[in-house]
Amino acid sequence: MQTLLDALREAGYRCVGPQLRDNAIVYDELGDTSQLPQGVRDRQAPGSYRIEIDAGPRHFSWATGPQALKPFLFAPQEILWRAEREPDNTIRFVDTPVSSTPLAVIGVRACDLAALRLQDRHFLEGPFADPHYGARRENLFLVAVHCSHPADTCFCASTGDGPRAEQGFDLALNELDDGYLLQEGSERGAAIAAKLALSPASDAQRDAAEREIEQAAQQQTRALPSRTLRDALFANLSHPRWDDVAERCLSCGNCTSVCPTCFCHSELDDASLDGSQSEHVREWDSCFTAGHSHIHGITLRDDTPKRYRQWLTHKLGSWHDQYGRSGCVGCGRCISWCPVGIDITEEVAAICGENGS
Amino acid sequence: MTNPHRPLEAEVVERIQESPTIFTLRLRFTDPEQHAAYSFAPGQFNMLYLYGVGEVPISIVSDPEDVHLFDHTIRAVGRVTKGLAQLEAGDRLGIRGPYGRGWPLELAEDRDVMIVTGGLGCAPVVSVINYVMRRREQFRRLVIMQGVKHSDDLIWRSQYTHWSGLPETQVLVAADEGAALWPWHVGHVTDLFDRVEMDFSTAVAMMCGPEGMMRAAIEQLHARGMGEDNLFLSMERSMKCAMGLCGHCQRGGQFVCKDGPVFSYTQVKPLFGVRGF
């Protein structure tokens, strides 16, 4: 692993990887493998995320933490452009450049690669490609780790997005007790792999790696129905469960912050005190806020049942119309990081019937 | 990659006070090349940026063939629009656009055209009226219906009077609350469909205004045999980016900013009138 980090740094990449901080596994600057969360497990449940130490040799024996790749590409807050006012009251609009340092992210899970693909479609493949997202995306190198330790909140096997990382990575790793299996996913990945002193994997190691991924799928107890839920959700817009979930939902927007596919954002202007310049800022927003649906005096979604319904019908329903698939990749973050433990799989089952009918 | 978020500088050439709270800004880009390259279709909108305050989506009301200036008619109601109301000739602002899909003008050719609007909903459609007036031989009868809450809210009053005197043109205006010398109907604009002289079976209707008013108008049109395929609506939602990125204008599977703001009724029907969408 250290030789991989060294090779990436030599190739000009800033490396980030998982680290234990504030009792959670988060991505941060990674210079040395000793910073990786060795022997660290997580235990997740609705409304609960806890770290446990098992003293094992592995660095990646955990499931998704609160972050996905989202903050690295779609920044929580950034300046889109700046306006400068000259003394004669003319206005100049100036682009704000994005850092061009290439970034390598180590330890990316299959669910987050699937989410990245959806964010790519949203930010890059519409009629207006976003240059800020695009610049970061171009400079991104992804080292996936096939998931062997899903949390109790995970359900990627049912959405078809994991636990195996199928595509979208430059390199992918299987972690075993006695080392890593390395798989190339792109030319850039192959170029880095060529710099490493690798030995061929044994059949036993391959078998063990396969078995771990299969077990990771079998361990998942939660699931979303395998069929498209759009029609079922929109046929149930008056279901009493919307009011029931809203009794518990705090409208806090945590689910949308940790969701790796949520893309809603707001824009605001921050003018300097002397009035000579003003920054036009984009920052994450959530459909759980009142301001999200506000138009001149009217708030279209003025209570929590309408906001939760908007989130769920969009994520699992109308996302199909916009991007050809569900907006959920089964990472389970919205379940773990919901302060009151609302479980998307349970709500869908209640609203659409156990089979999503 | 050029930055599609960044506005271009424009100048207020003229400012017209239409009513106590409604005003029109007549604009041009300060860079003549940018101005020459700019074009739009009736029904499209621009994002207007007030320096240091923010952006708002506003429809373009002028005729697309007027290459000298483009006009926005605005109600001073929020933080940005109240600031825009303070601008005077010579002041600068930012413009991004045009955005969205406009009105189905080709479909309306050689047919009767009906315009039904409420309040400032008349603004996104006035460009269609002007468009039809300038190409009168390409269209048949034009019926203009406009409703306002109070007779004082009616802007372009002289325009309606002027249009009502033109051949093959019918103007029906209503105010929920009238005042002295109000020459038109007192009540809802949707009360007036019995007076409409038009071939409902083939006409194209274009509407913009409060959704309740549009719902009532659609019922009236249905009852008179207008097909759903000939009904078009301009929808209004919160917008921050206008490019289908920020998510605020989502309406089911649609982004109003890029899939609309003009939709055929069949596109909006499944969620039309459902609160919260």
Tab-separated table of C-alpha atoms in Angstrom, chain A residues 80-81 83 85 89-91 93 95 122 127-131 234 237 263-267 269 271 275-278 280 282 285 292 294-296 300-302 306 309-310 313-314 318 321-323, chain B residues 1-9 49 51-55 77 91-96 98-99 236-238 240-248 250 252-255 258 271 274-277:
chain	number	residue	atom	x	y	z
A	80	LEU	CA	-18.677	30.159	-9.066
A	81	TRP	CA	-17.620	33.622	-10.212
A	83	ALA	CA	-18.329	40.402	-9.861
A	85	ARG	CA	-17.682	46.977	-9.714
A	89	ASN	CA	-20.419	51.547	-11.956
A	90	THR	CA	-19.550	49.126	-14.737
A	91	ILE	CA	-19.483	45.487	-13.633
A	93	PHE	CA	-17.529	39.246	-14.208
A	95	ASP	CA	-14.098	33.328	-13.390
A	122	HIS	CA	-26.029	15.309	-13.698
A	127	PRO	CA	-26.974	20.736	-21.832
A	128	PHE	CA	-24.724	22.768	-19.490
A	129	ALA	CA	-21.619	20.984	-18.228
A	130	ASP	CA	-20.398	22.364	-14.918
A	131	PRO	CA	-16.769	23.508	-15.323
A	234	PHE	CA	-46.632	8.234	-7.620
A	237	LEU	CA	-49.027	10.174	-3.042
A	263	PHE	CA	-27.162	17.353	-6.043
A	264	CYS	CA	-29.421	20.197	-4.893
A	265	HIS	CA	-27.644	23.422	-4.184
A	266	SER	CA	-28.400	27.051	-3.649
A	267	GLU	CA	-26.639	30.149	-4.876
A	269	ASP	CA	-23.990	36.494	-3.192
A	271	ALA	CA	-20.505	41.307	-1.296
A	275	GLY	CA	-18.924	47.201	-2.321
A	276	SER	CA	-16.053	46.792	-4.761
A	277	GLN	CA	-16.616	43.095	-5.327
A	278	SER	CA	-19.145	40.356	-4.783
A	280	HIS	CA	-21.342	34.375	-6.283
A	282	ARG	CA	-22.807	27.822	-4.627
A	285	ASP	CA	-29.027	22.823	-0.240
A	292	HIS	CA	-35.961	25.081	-1.391
A	294	HIS	CA	-40.059	29.068	-2.131
A	295	ILE	CA	-41.384	31.333	-4.874
A	296	HIS	CA	-42.241	34.951	-4.083
A	300	LEU	CA	-44.739	24.836	-2.328
A	301	ARG	CA	-43.660	22.247	0.234
A	302	ASP	CA	-44.700	23.914	3.446
A	306	LYS	CA	-44.497	17.082	1.480
A	309	ARG	CA	-42.424	12.785	-0.106
A	310	GLN	CA	-40.511	15.042	-2.480
A	313	THR	CA	-40.434	10.205	-4.850
A	314	HIS	CA	-37.539	11.959	-6.531
A	318	SER	CA	-38.732	10.497	-10.897
A	321	ASP	CA	-37.192	9.898	-15.853
A	322	GLN	CA	-34.176	12.142	-15.432
A	323	TYR	CA	-31.277	9.679	-15.365
B	1	MET	CA	-14.697	24.727	-20.621
B	2	THR	CA	-16.375	28.161	-20.594
B	3	ASN	CA	-18.202	29.021	-17.418
B	4	PRO	CA	-21.966	28.876	-18.082
B	5	HIS	CA	-22.631	30.242	-14.589
B	6	ARG	CA	-21.025	33.620	-15.312
B	7	PRO	CA	-23.355	36.435	-16.441
B	8	LEU	CA	-22.631	39.049	-19.081
B	9	GLU	CA	-22.854	42.745	-18.377
B	49	TYR	CA	-28.213	39.524	-11.648
B	51	TYR	CA	-24.852	43.454	-8.271
B	52	GLY	CA	-24.029	42.113	-4.804
B	53	VAL	CA	-27.549	40.805	-4.193
B	54	GLY	CA	-28.329	37.852	-6.447
B	55	GLU	CA	-30.092	36.447	-9.479
B	77	VAL	CA	-41.765	41.426	-4.695
B	91	ASP	CA	-27.181	51.314	-14.621
B	92	ARG	CA	-25.524	47.947	-15.163
B	93	LEU	CA	-26.640	44.447	-14.260
B	94	GLY	CA	-25.764	40.867	-15.217
B	95	ILE	CA	-27.661	38.683	-17.674
B	96	ARG	CA	-27.452	34.929	-18.294
B	98	PRO	CA	-31.814	32.711	-22.681
B	99	TYR	CA	-32.969	29.538	-20.929
B	236	GLU	CA	-43.184	28.814	-12.445
B	237	ARG	CA	-40.843	27.302	-9.863
B	238	SER	CA	-37.928	28.371	-7.717
B	240	LYS	CA	-31.178	29.223	-8.811
B	241	CYS	CA	-29.127	27.987	-11.757
B	242	ALA	CA	-31.588	27.834	-14.703
B	243	MET	CA	-29.516	24.999	-16.178
B	244	GLY	CA	-31.063	21.915	-14.585
B	245	LEU	CA	-28.287	21.644	-12.001
B	246	CYS	CA	-29.518	23.145	-8.709
B	247	GLY	CA	-32.632	20.984	-8.346
B	248	HIS	CA	-34.938	23.710	-7.017
B	250	GLN	CA	-37.819	19.929	-9.981
B	252	GLY	CA	-41.655	15.128	-10.701
B	253	GLY	CA	-39.300	14.020	-13.456
B	254	GLN	CA	-38.991	17.481	-14.963
B	255	PHE	CA	-36.680	20.396	-14.410
B	258	LYS	CA	-34.720	23.249	-18.983
B	271	LEU	CA	-48.997	16.141	-11.079
B	274	VAL	CA	-51.044	18.030	-6.576
B	275	ARG	CA	-49.849	20.138	-3.654
B	276	GLY	CA	-46.137	19.885	-2.967
B	277	PHE	CA	-44.959	19.323	-6.548
